[in-house]
Short mmCIF file of C-alpha atoms (C1' of nucleotides) in Angstrom, two decimals:
data_model
loop_
_atom_site.label_atom_id
_atom_site.label_comp_id
_atom_site.label_asym_id
_atom_site.label_seq_id
_atom_site.Cartn_x
_atom_site.Cartn_y
_atom_site.Cartn_z
CA UNK E 1 13.90 33.86 38.18
CA UNK E 2 14.41 36.18 35.23
CA UNK E 3 17.20 33.96 33.91
CA UNK E 4 15.17 30.76 34.14
CA UNK E 5 12.25 32.39 32.37
CA UNK E 6 14.60 33.45 29.57
CA UNK E 7 15.99 29.94 29.36
CA UNK E 8 12.47 28.62 29.00
CA UNK E 9 11.88 31.07 26.18
CA UNK E 10 15.12 29.97 24.56
CA UNK E 11 14.03 26.34 24.79
CA UNK E 12 10.68 27.09 23.21
CA UNK E 13 12.49 28.88 20.38
CA UNK E 14 14.95 26.02 19.86
CA UNK E 15 12.28 23.32 19.81
CA UNK E 16 10.18 25.19 17.28
CA UNK E 17 13.14 25.70 14.95
CA UNK E 18 13.98 22.00 15.25
CA UNK E 19 10.39 21.07 14.42
CA UNK E 20 10.54 23.37 11.39
CA UNK E 21 13.75 21.56 10.36
CA UNK E 22 15.75 24.78 10.67
CA UNK E 23 18.81 23.80 12.65
CA UNK E 24 20.81 26.79 11.42
CA UNK E 25 18.31 29.15 12.97
CA UNK E 26 18.29 27.13 16.20
CA UNK E 27 22.07 27.51 16.38
CA UNK E 28 21.82 31.25 15.79
CA UNK E 29 19.20 31.54 18.54
CA UNK E 30 21.53 29.71 20.90
CA UNK E 31 24.47 32.01 20.11
CA UNK E 32 22.29 35.12 20.49
CA UNK E 33 20.99 33.90 23.82
CA UNK E 34 24.46 33.23 25.20
CA UNK E 35 25.53 36.69 24.03
CA UNK E 36 22.62 38.15 26.03
CA UNK E 37 23.73 36.21 29.06
CA UNK E 38 20.98 33.60 28.91
CA UNK E 39 22.42 30.22 29.78
CA UNK E 40 21.27 27.06 27.96
CA UNK E 41 20.40 24.12 30.19
CA UNK E 42 20.18 20.37 29.69
CA UNK E 43 16.79 20.74 27.99
CA UNK E 44 18.19 23.22 25.45
CA UNK E 45 20.95 20.83 24.47
CA UNK E 46 18.69 17.78 24.47
CA UNK E 47 16.36 19.47 21.99
CA UNK E 48 19.24 20.37 19.73
CA UNK E 49 20.69 16.86 19.97
CA UNK E 50 17.33 15.35 19.09
CA UNK E 51 17.04 17.71 16.12
CA UNK E 52 20.46 16.76 14.78
CA UNK E 53 19.78 13.05 15.30
CA UNK E 54 16.48 13.22 13.48
CA UNK E 55 17.44 15.60 10.68
CA UNK E 56 21.15 14.99 10.11
CA UNK E 57 23.00 12.11 11.68
CA UNK E 58 23.97 10.33 14.84
CA UNK E 59 27.47 11.83 14.69
CA UNK E 60 26.19 15.38 14.37
CA UNK E 61 24.00 14.77 17.42
CA UNK E 62 26.97 13.39 19.28
CA UNK E 63 28.98 16.53 18.44
CA UNK E 64 26.41 18.54 20.36
CA UNK E 65 26.86 16.20 23.34
CA UNK E 66 30.56 17.14 23.31
CA UNK E 67 29.70 20.83 23.21
CA UNK E 68 27.31 20.32 26.08
CA UNK E 69 29.97 18.59 28.18
CA UNK E 70 32.43 21.41 27.47
CA UNK E 71 29.75 23.84 28.66
CA UNK E 72 29.71 21.88 31.91
CA UNK E 73 26.26 20.31 31.50
CA UNK E 74 25.87 16.63 32.28
CA UNK E 75 23.87 14.52 29.79
CA UNK E 76 20.81 12.69 31.11
CA UNK E 77 18.69 9.78 29.90
CA UNK E 78 16.81 11.98 27.42
CA UNK E 79 20.14 12.94 25.81
CA UNK E 80 21.09 9.31 25.32
CA UNK E 81 17.65 8.24 24.19
CA UNK E 82 17.81 10.52 21.16
CA UNK E 83 21.15 9.00 20.20
CA UNK E 84 19.99 5.44 20.91
CA UNK E 85 16.80 6.00 18.90
CA UNK E 86 18.82 7.09 15.89
CA UNK E 87 21.30 4.19 16.22
CA UNK E 88 18.59 1.55 16.62
CA UNK E 89 16.57 3.08 13.82
CA UNK E 90 19.52 2.38 11.54
CA UNK E 91 19.98 -1.09 13.05
CA UNK E 92 23.39 -0.10 14.40
CA UNK E 93 23.23 -2.42 17.37
CA UNK E 94 26.84 -2.14 18.51
CA UNK E 95 26.65 1.65 18.36
CA UNK E 96 23.51 1.53 20.48
CA UNK E 97 25.20 -0.74 23.01
CA UNK E 98 28.18 1.62 23.16
CA UNK E 99 25.75 4.36 24.08
CA UNK E 100 24.26 2.22 26.86
CA UNK E 101 27.77 1.67 28.17
CA UNK E 102 28.55 5.37 28.05
CA UNK E 103 25.29 6.06 29.83
CA UNK E 104 26.27 3.78 32.71
CA UNK E 105 29.67 5.50 32.89
CA UNK E 106 27.93 8.83 33.37
CA UNK E 107 25.90 7.28 36.15
CA UNK E 108 22.71 7.68 34.14
CA UNK E 109 20.26 4.77 34.17
CA UNK E 110 18.53 3.73 30.96
CA UNK E 111 14.79 4.29 31.13
CA UNK E 112 11.89 2.52 29.49
CA UNK E 113 12.43 4.38 26.22
CA UNK E 114 16.03 3.23 26.01
CA UNK E 115 15.00 -0.38 26.52
CA UNK E 116 12.03 -0.18 24.16
CA UNK E 117 14.28 1.05 21.38
CA UNK E 118 16.82 -1.68 22.03
CA UNK E 119 14.11 -4.33 22.00
CA UNK E 120 12.71 -3.09 18.74
CA UNK E 121 16.16 -3.08 17.17
CA UNK E 122 16.87 -6.68 18.26
CA UNK E 123 13.56 -7.85 16.83
CA UNK E 124 14.32 -6.10 13.54
CA UNK E 125 17.68 -7.85 13.42
CA UNK E 126 15.91 -11.20 13.81
CA UNK E 127 17.06 -11.84 17.39
CA UNK E 128 13.85 -12.46 19.35
CA UNK E 129 15.63 -14.29 22.17
CA UNK E 130 17.84 -11.30 22.91
CA UNK E 131 14.86 -8.98 22.68
CA UNK E 132 13.12 -11.11 25.27
CA UNK E 133 16.19 -10.75 27.50
CA UNK E 134 15.75 -6.97 27.28
CA UNK E 135 12.16 -7.36 28.45
CA UNK E 136 13.55 -9.15 31.49
CA UNK E 137 16.01 -6.32 32.04
CA UNK E 138 13.10 -3.92 32.11
CA UNK E 139 11.41 -5.88 34.87
CA UNK E 140 14.63 -6.55 36.80
CA UNK E 141 15.34 -2.80 36.79
CA UNK E 142 11.94 -2.09 38.34
CA UNK E 143 10.56 -0.37 35.28
CA UNK E 144 7.05 -1.32 34.27
CA UNK E 145 6.46 -2.21 30.62
CA UNK E 146 4.29 0.34 28.87
CA UNK E 147 1.70 -0.09 26.15
CA UNK E 148 4.50 0.56 23.63
CA UNK E 149 6.63 -2.18 25.18
CA UNK E 150 3.79 -4.66 24.78
CA UNK E 151 3.18 -3.62 21.19
CA UNK E 152 6.87 -3.93 20.34
CA UNK E 153 6.91 -7.42 21.87
CA UNK E 154 3.81 -8.59 20.03
CA UNK E 155 4.94 -7.09 16.74
CA UNK E 156 8.46 -8.47 17.12
CA UNK E 157 7.19 -11.96 17.85
CA UNK E 158 4.89 -11.85 14.81
CA UNK E 159 7.60 -10.53 12.49
CA UNK E 160 9.98 -13.27 13.60
CA UNK E 161 7.50 -16.01 12.87
CA UNK E 162 6.27 -16.58 16.42
CA UNK E 163 2.65 -15.70 15.78
CA UNK E 164 1.39 -18.18 18.35
CA UNK E 165 3.68 -16.86 21.05
CA UNK E 166 2.52 -13.34 20.21
CA UNK E 167 -1.09 -14.42 20.59
CA UNK E 168 -0.39 -16.19 23.89
CA UNK E 169 1.52 -13.21 25.23
CA UNK E 170 -1.38 -10.98 24.21
CA UNK E 171 -3.93 -13.19 25.99
CA UNK E 172 -1.78 -13.30 29.12
CA UNK E 173 -1.50 -9.52 29.15
CA UNK E 174 -5.27 -9.29 28.91
CA UNK E 175 -5.58 -11.64 31.87
CA UNK E 176 -3.47 -9.19 33.83
CA UNK E 177 -5.71 -6.29 32.93
CA UNK E 178 -4.08 -5.00 29.77
CA UNK E 179 -6.67 -3.28 27.58
CA UNK E 180 -5.45 -3.49 23.98
CA UNK E 181 -5.86 -0.48 21.71
CA UNK E 182 -6.39 -0.37 17.96
CA UNK E 183 -2.66 -0.53 17.30
CA UNK E 184 -2.23 -3.77 19.22
CA UNK E 185 -5.12 -5.31 17.31
CA UNK E 186 -3.66 -4.09 14.03
CA UNK E 187 -0.31 -5.66 14.79
CA UNK E 188 -1.92 -9.01 15.54
CA UNK E 189 -4.32 -8.89 12.63
CA UNK E 190 -1.43 -8.15 10.30
CA UNK E 191 0.67 -10.94 11.81
CA UNK E 192 -2.15 -13.44 11.47
CA UNK E 193 -2.91 -12.38 7.89
CA UNK E 194 0.72 -12.81 6.89
CA UNK E 195 0.72 -16.22 8.54
CA UNK E 196 -2.30 -17.10 6.38
CA UNK E 197 -4.53 -17.48 9.44
CA UNK E 198 -7.45 -15.46 8.14
CA UNK E 199 -10.04 -16.92 10.47
CA UNK E 200 -8.07 -15.99 13.56
CA UNK E 201 -7.53 -12.53 12.06
CA UNK E 202 -11.22 -11.97 11.49
CA UNK E 203 -12.00 -13.15 15.03
CA UNK E 204 -9.66 -10.45 16.34
CA UNK E 205 -11.26 -7.87 14.07
CA UNK E 206 -14.59 -8.80 15.61
CA UNK E 207 -13.09 -8.51 19.08
CA UNK E 208 -11.74 -5.07 18.20
CA UNK E 209 -15.18 -3.84 17.20
CA UNK E 210 -16.84 -5.46 20.22
CA UNK E 211 -14.39 -3.65 22.50
CA UNK E 212 -16.10 -0.45 21.37
CA UNK E 213 -13.21 0.80 19.23
CA UNK E 214 -13.27 1.53 15.52
CA UNK E 215 -10.89 0.03 12.99
CA UNK E 216 -8.75 2.69 11.37
CA UNK E 217 -7.10 3.19 7.98
CA UNK E 218 -4.27 0.80 8.87
CA UNK E 219 -6.72 -1.95 9.86
CA UNK E 220 -8.57 -1.70 6.58
CA UNK E 221 -5.41 -1.51 4.48
CA UNK E 222 -4.07 -4.63 6.17
CA UNK E 223 -7.22 -6.60 5.47
CA UNK E 224 -7.53 -5.31 1.92
CA UNK E 225 -3.94 -6.28 1.15
CA UNK E 226 -4.44 -9.77 2.53
CA UNK E 227 -7.46 -10.27 0.27
CA UNK E 228 -5.34 -9.23 -2.68
CA UNK E 229 -2.58 -11.55 -1.57
CA UNK E 230 -4.98 -14.48 -1.58
CA UNK E 231 -6.36 -13.46 -4.93
CA UNK E 232 -9.75 -12.41 -3.62
CA UNK E 233 -10.00 -9.25 -5.66
CA UNK E 234 -13.71 -8.64 -5.17
CA UNK E 235 -13.53 -8.91 -1.39
CA UNK E 236 -10.59 -6.50 -1.44
CA UNK E 237 -12.54 -4.04 -3.56
CA UNK E 238 -15.42 -4.25 -1.09
CA UNK E 239 -13.06 -3.21 1.71
CA UNK E 240 -11.88 -0.33 -0.44
CA UNK E 241 -15.47 0.84 -0.91
CA UNK E 242 -15.93 0.67 2.85
CA UNK E 243 -12.78 2.72 3.39
CA UNK E 244 -14.02 5.30 0.96
CA UNK E 245 -17.38 5.59 2.69
CA UNK E 246 -15.62 6.12 6.01
CA UNK E 247 -13.24 8.72 4.64
CA UNK E 248 -10.06 6.70 5.07
CA UNK E 249 -8.89 7.22 1.50
CA UNK E 250 -7.77 10.83 1.96
CA UNK E 251 -4.10 10.31 1.13
CA UNK E 252 -4.46 8.33 -2.09
CA UNK E 253 -2.55 5.37 -0.79
CA UNK E 254 -5.53 3.04 -0.93
CA UNK E 255 -6.30 4.10 -4.50
CA UNK E 256 -2.77 3.25 -5.55
CA UNK E 257 -2.80 -0.06 -3.71
CA UNK E 258 -6.02 -1.12 -5.42
CA UNK E 259 -4.82 0.12 -8.82
CA UNK E 260 -1.60 -1.82 -8.34
CA UNK E 261 -3.57 -4.99 -7.66
CA UNK E 262 -5.70 -4.38 -10.76
CA UNK E 263 -2.66 -3.66 -12.95
CA UNK E 264 -0.99 -6.86 -11.78
CA UNK E 265 -4.02 -8.79 -12.98
CA UNK E 266 -4.18 -6.97 -16.30
CA UNK E 267 -7.41 -5.12 -15.47
CA UNK E 268 -6.08 -1.88 -16.90
CA UNK E 269 -9.39 -0.22 -17.69
CA UNK E 270 -10.56 -0.50 -14.11
CA UNK E 271 -7.21 0.77 -12.85
CA UNK E 272 -7.54 3.75 -15.16
CA UNK E 273 -11.03 4.50 -13.89
CA UNK E 274 -9.84 4.35 -10.32
CA UNK E 275 -6.96 6.78 -10.87
CA UNK E 276 -9.37 9.16 -12.57
CA UNK E 277 -11.73 8.86 -9.62
CA UNK E 278 -8.87 9.70 -7.30
CA UNK E 279 -8.31 12.96 -9.16
CA UNK E 280 -12.05 13.68 -9.08
CA UNK E 281 -12.00 13.16 -5.32
CA UNK E 282 -9.55 16.03 -5.14
CA UNK E 283 -6.55 14.02 -4.02
CA UNK E 284 -3.29 15.57 -5.11
CA UNK E 285 -0.75 13.49 -6.99
CA UNK E 286 2.39 12.51 -5.12
CA UNK E 287 5.31 10.39 -6.25
CA UNK E 288 3.43 7.20 -5.42
CA UNK E 289 0.43 8.16 -7.55
CA UNK E 290 2.69 9.16 -10.43
CA UNK E 291 4.46 5.83 -10.15
CA UNK E 292 1.15 4.00 -10.30
CA UNK E 293 0.09 5.99 -13.36
CA UNK E 294 3.45 5.40 -15.03
CA UNK E 295 3.10 1.69 -14.33
CA UNK E 296 -0.32 1.79 -15.95
CA UNK E 297 0.94 3.53 -19.10
CA UNK E 298 3.86 1.13 -19.37
CA UNK E 299 1.57 -1.89 -19.20
CA UNK E 300 -0.59 -0.32 -21.89
CA UNK E 301 2.55 -0.03 -24.01
CA UNK E 302 2.26 3.77 -24.09
CA UNK E 303 5.85 4.65 -23.33
CA UNK E 304 5.64 8.19 -24.70
CA UNK E 305 2.85 8.87 -22.21
CA UNK E 306 4.90 7.28 -19.45
CA UNK E 307 7.85 9.55 -20.21
CA UNK E 308 5.55 12.53 -20.33
CA UNK E 309 4.29 11.69 -16.85
CA UNK E 310 7.90 11.39 -15.71
CA UNK E 311 8.50 14.87 -17.05
CA UNK E 312 5.38 16.20 -15.36
CA UNK E 313 6.43 14.61 -12.08
CA UNK E 314 9.75 16.42 -12.07
CA UNK E 315 8.28 19.73 -13.22
CA UNK E 316 5.76 19.70 -10.37
CA UNK E 317 8.59 19.76 -7.88
CA UNK E 318 8.32 16.13 -6.84
CA UNK E 319 11.17 13.68 -7.08
CA UNK E 320 11.42 10.37 -8.89
CA UNK E 321 12.46 7.48 -6.72
CA UNK E 322 13.86 4.03 -7.25
CA UNK E 323 10.32 2.71 -7.83
CA UNK E 324 9.69 5.10 -10.71
CA UNK E 325 12.67 3.87 -12.67
CA UNK E 326 12.27 0.21 -11.80
CA UNK E 327 8.71 0.42 -13.09
CA UNK E 328 9.90 1.86 -16.40
CA UNK E 329 12.70 -0.71 -16.77
CA UNK E 330 10.24 -3.51 -16.05
CA UNK E 331 7.66 -2.07 -18.41
CA UNK E 332 10.17 -2.09 -21.25
CA UNK E 333 11.23 -5.63 -20.42
CA UNK E 334 7.62 -6.78 -20.42
CA UNK E 335 7.16 -5.11 -23.81
CA UNK E 336 10.19 -7.05 -25.07
CA UNK E 337 12.35 -3.95 -25.48
CA UNK E 338 15.48 -5.16 -23.71
CA UNK E 339 17.67 -2.46 -25.27
CA UNK E 340 15.37 0.26 -24.02
CA UNK E 341 15.40 -1.31 -20.59
CA UNK E 342 19.21 -1.42 -20.50
CA UNK E 343 19.31 2.19 -21.63
CA UNK E 344 16.97 3.27 -18.87
CA UNK E 345 18.97 1.29 -16.32
CA UNK E 346 22.07 3.23 -17.35
CA UNK E 347 20.17 6.48 -17.10
CA UNK E 348 19.09 5.44 -13.61
CA UNK E 349 22.71 4.80 -12.67
CA UNK E 350 23.73 8.20 -14.04
CA UNK E 351 21.15 9.82 -11.75
CA UNK E 352 23.00 8.33 -8.83
CA UNK E 353 20.54 5.61 -7.77
CA UNK E 354 22.55 3.15 -5.76
CA UNK E 355 20.07 0.31 -5.60
CA UNK E 356 19.38 -1.00 -9.06
CA UNK E 357 18.70 -4.51 -7.81
CA UNK E 358 15.01 -4.60 -8.72
CA UNK E 359 15.67 -3.14 -12.17
CA UNK E 360 18.41 -5.71 -12.75
CA UNK E 361 16.05 -8.48 -11.66
CA UNK E 362 13.55 -7.22 -14.22
CA UNK E 363 16.17 -7.37 -16.95
CA UNK E 364 17.27 -10.88 -15.95
CA UNK E 365 13.62 -11.88 -16.14
CA UNK E 366 13.14 -10.05 -19.43
CA UNK E 367 16.12 -11.79 -21.02
CA UNK E 368 14.72 -15.15 -19.96
CA UNK E 369 11.32 -14.32 -21.37
CA UNK E 370 12.74 -13.52 -24.80
CA UNK E 371 14.55 -16.86 -24.65
CA UNK E 372 18.05 -15.58 -23.97
CA UNK E 373 18.77 -17.57 -20.82
CA UNK E 374 22.53 -17.43 -21.48
CA UNK E 375 22.66 -13.66 -21.38
CA UNK E 376 20.43 -13.74 -18.32
CA UNK E 377 22.91 -16.13 -16.68
CA UNK E 378 25.83 -13.85 -17.55
CA UNK E 379 24.04 -10.88 -16.02
CA UNK E 380 23.14 -12.97 -12.97
CA UNK E 381 26.79 -13.97 -12.47
CA UNK E 382 27.94 -10.36 -12.75
CA UNK E 383 25.53 -9.05 -10.10
CA UNK E 384 27.16 -8.12 -6.81
CA UNK E 385 23.96 -8.26 -4.76
CA UNK E 386 21.14 -10.70 -5.35
CA UNK E 387 17.91 -11.31 -3.50
CA UNK E 388 15.35 -14.10 -3.45
CA UNK E 389 13.75 -12.70 -6.60
CA UNK E 390 17.03 -12.91 -8.52
CA UNK E 391 17.47 -16.56 -7.60
CA UNK E 392 13.83 -17.45 -8.21
CA UNK E 393 13.89 -15.96 -11.71
CA UNK E 394 17.07 -17.76 -12.72
CA UNK E 395 16.23 -21.13 -11.17
CA UNK E 396 12.74 -21.12 -12.58
CA UNK E 397 13.90 -20.29 -16.08
CA UNK E 398 16.76 -22.80 -16.04
CA UNK E 399 14.19 -25.45 -15.13
CA UNK E 400 11.94 -24.28 -17.93
CA UNK E 401 14.90 -24.68 -20.29
CA UNK E 402 15.43 -28.15 -18.76
CA UNK E 403 18.94 -27.22 -17.61
CA UNK E 404 18.53 -28.95 -14.28
CA UNK E 405 22.21 -29.48 -13.47
CA UNK E 406 22.92 -25.76 -13.65
CA UNK E 407 19.67 -25.04 -11.81
CA UNK E 408 20.65 -27.36 -8.98
CA UNK E 409 24.01 -25.60 -8.56
CA UNK E 410 22.32 -22.23 -8.30
CA UNK E 411 19.62 -23.56 -6.00
CA UNK E 412 22.33 -24.77 -3.66
CA UNK E 413 24.07 -21.39 -3.53
CA UNK E 414 20.63 -19.89 -2.93
CA UNK E 415 20.16 -22.07 0.15
CA UNK E 416 23.65 -21.20 1.37
CA UNK E 417 22.98 -17.47 0.94
CA UNK E 418 20.43 -17.63 3.75
CA UNK E 419 17.78 -15.89 1.67
CA UNK E 420 14.25 -17.19 1.71
CA UNK E 421 14.01 -20.08 -0.78
CA UNK E 422 10.79 -20.55 -2.72
CA UNK E 423 9.47 -24.06 -2.25
CA UNK E 424 8.10 -24.11 -5.79
CA UNK E 425 11.59 -23.49 -7.18
CA UNK E 426 13.17 -26.16 -5.01
CA UNK E 427 10.52 -28.64 -6.08
CA UNK E 428 10.94 -27.75 -9.74
CA UNK E 429 14.65 -28.53 -9.59
CA UNK E 430 14.28 -31.80 -7.68
CA UNK E 431 11.39 -33.02 -9.83
CA UNK E 432 13.26 -32.00 -12.96
CA UNK E 433 16.37 -33.89 -11.97
CA UNK E 434 14.37 -37.02 -11.16
CA UNK E 435 12.21 -36.86 -14.27
CA UNK E 436 15.24 -36.58 -16.50
CA UNK E 437 16.87 -39.61 -14.88
CA UNK E 438 19.30 -37.95 -12.48
CA UNK E 439 17.87 -39.73 -9.47
CA UNK E 440 21.16 -39.93 -7.56
CA UNK E 441 21.80 -36.24 -8.18
CA UNK E 442 18.38 -35.38 -6.82
CA UNK E 443 19.03 -37.34 -3.64
CA UNK E 444 22.47 -35.81 -3.25
CA UNK E 445 21.11 -32.30 -3.70
CA UNK E 446 18.39 -32.90 -1.16
CA UNK E 447 20.81 -34.06 1.51
CA UNK E 448 23.22 -31.22 0.74
CA UNK E 449 20.40 -28.71 1.17
CA UNK E 450 19.37 -30.34 4.42
CA UNK E 451 22.92 -30.16 5.77
CA UNK E 452 23.42 -26.55 4.67
CA UNK E 453 20.21 -25.55 6.41
CA UNK E 454 21.29 -27.28 9.63
CA UNK E 455 24.71 -25.63 9.53
CA UNK E 456 23.23 -22.18 9.37
CA UNK E 457 22.20 -22.32 13.01
"C1'" DA T 1 8.69 5.77 19.30
"C1'" DT T 2 5.88 0.85 18.35
"C1'" DA T 3 0.74 -0.96 13.33
"C1'" DG T 4 -0.53 -0.63 7.06
"C1'" DG T 5 0.62 0.97 2.20
"C1'" DG T 6 3.67 1.43 -4.32
"C1'" DT T 7 8.23 -1.80 -8.46
"C1'" DT T 8 10.51 -7.55 -9.81
"C1'" DA T 9 9.61 -14.25 -9.55
"C1'" DG T 10 6.17 -18.37 -8.96
#
DNA sequence: ATAGGGTTAG
């Protein structure tokens, strides 16, 4: 009795150190306890494993599993769930499946958490069919899907383009007595907004309110963003005002989102006012707010001010991120200072930023805008990773320069890359080819694209 | 645990 009480105290100590992100101290507590003759149990180790998985890495968590086995304690489903959560969070599917296998070998059955994580991972990897198979596994294994399971299903279906299936699934669940919460509604509203089905989204919003629940910050942000996406600035601003009146603008994120939308449309004065208002409302600046302010100064052409903000950001103990530098590189490109942009890109590299893709895209775009499509092409060819933005910039500008043959080659490699292809770019190339007399080439390109798309699946 | 949210193209 005395021993088990001490173990409980040890566990409370360990979990609070893990929550405070102090693994060293948790380890010391464990050693001290053992020295006093207090024996750790499965809970002790599970807490430590979870801490290592969350704060350090999957491998470091797994090391604790080894220690636990040496100590003669058998892992349980909670042990594996921490490891599986970390693996699936990093989209390491095969690692997660290895853990399932190992779990079976220990004679431990996966529980609902294990399956939920696996489902989520499969959806993120764009494999909705396999995720659906996991849902079947849940039912076959006599586990009942939880609210989280349903949300993961609905979200996964939406994210993979099956908005209608998500909606049908949702309605079926309701028929079986499922009472959706705000999160479920948010997932669907977001899915419908992204699928440009605003009427269906607003019907669900109405349903949410009629169910006696209140929309939350996420609901409002989703709706506001979709207004901005469809260029309905005033409607978006009205939502922002509503958020403010309800106190959902406490973290400054909404301010920055609205400012970003204003900056994009060149309404710099209003963006300035808004950022000032944010300060007046007593919201502290974080990296995001600094980035927004830097973006604003760059667009105003005040690069000294932008650099001063950068300085201030670092002095206040915050850290610049990849956005900060991409914003500066883009700002210089937009101001026509390609040399400055290249210089800042190098600086960014020297700071150890691995992903310079967005900054490179900005420079490719900047080179095109000052009429140097050849240098833009050279940079494009030298890039080791490209995304849909990279291709869109190059293809669009080659078309603008009426270099349709080159554009059609790049468009084709774009299709083959599997990245999302902008319809406007594809049309520009095909129309361009036809209008300049290359009718056969246009037809050939079209059939090649068709075939490449078919071959992908 | 699972919803939203900042940089680049059109």
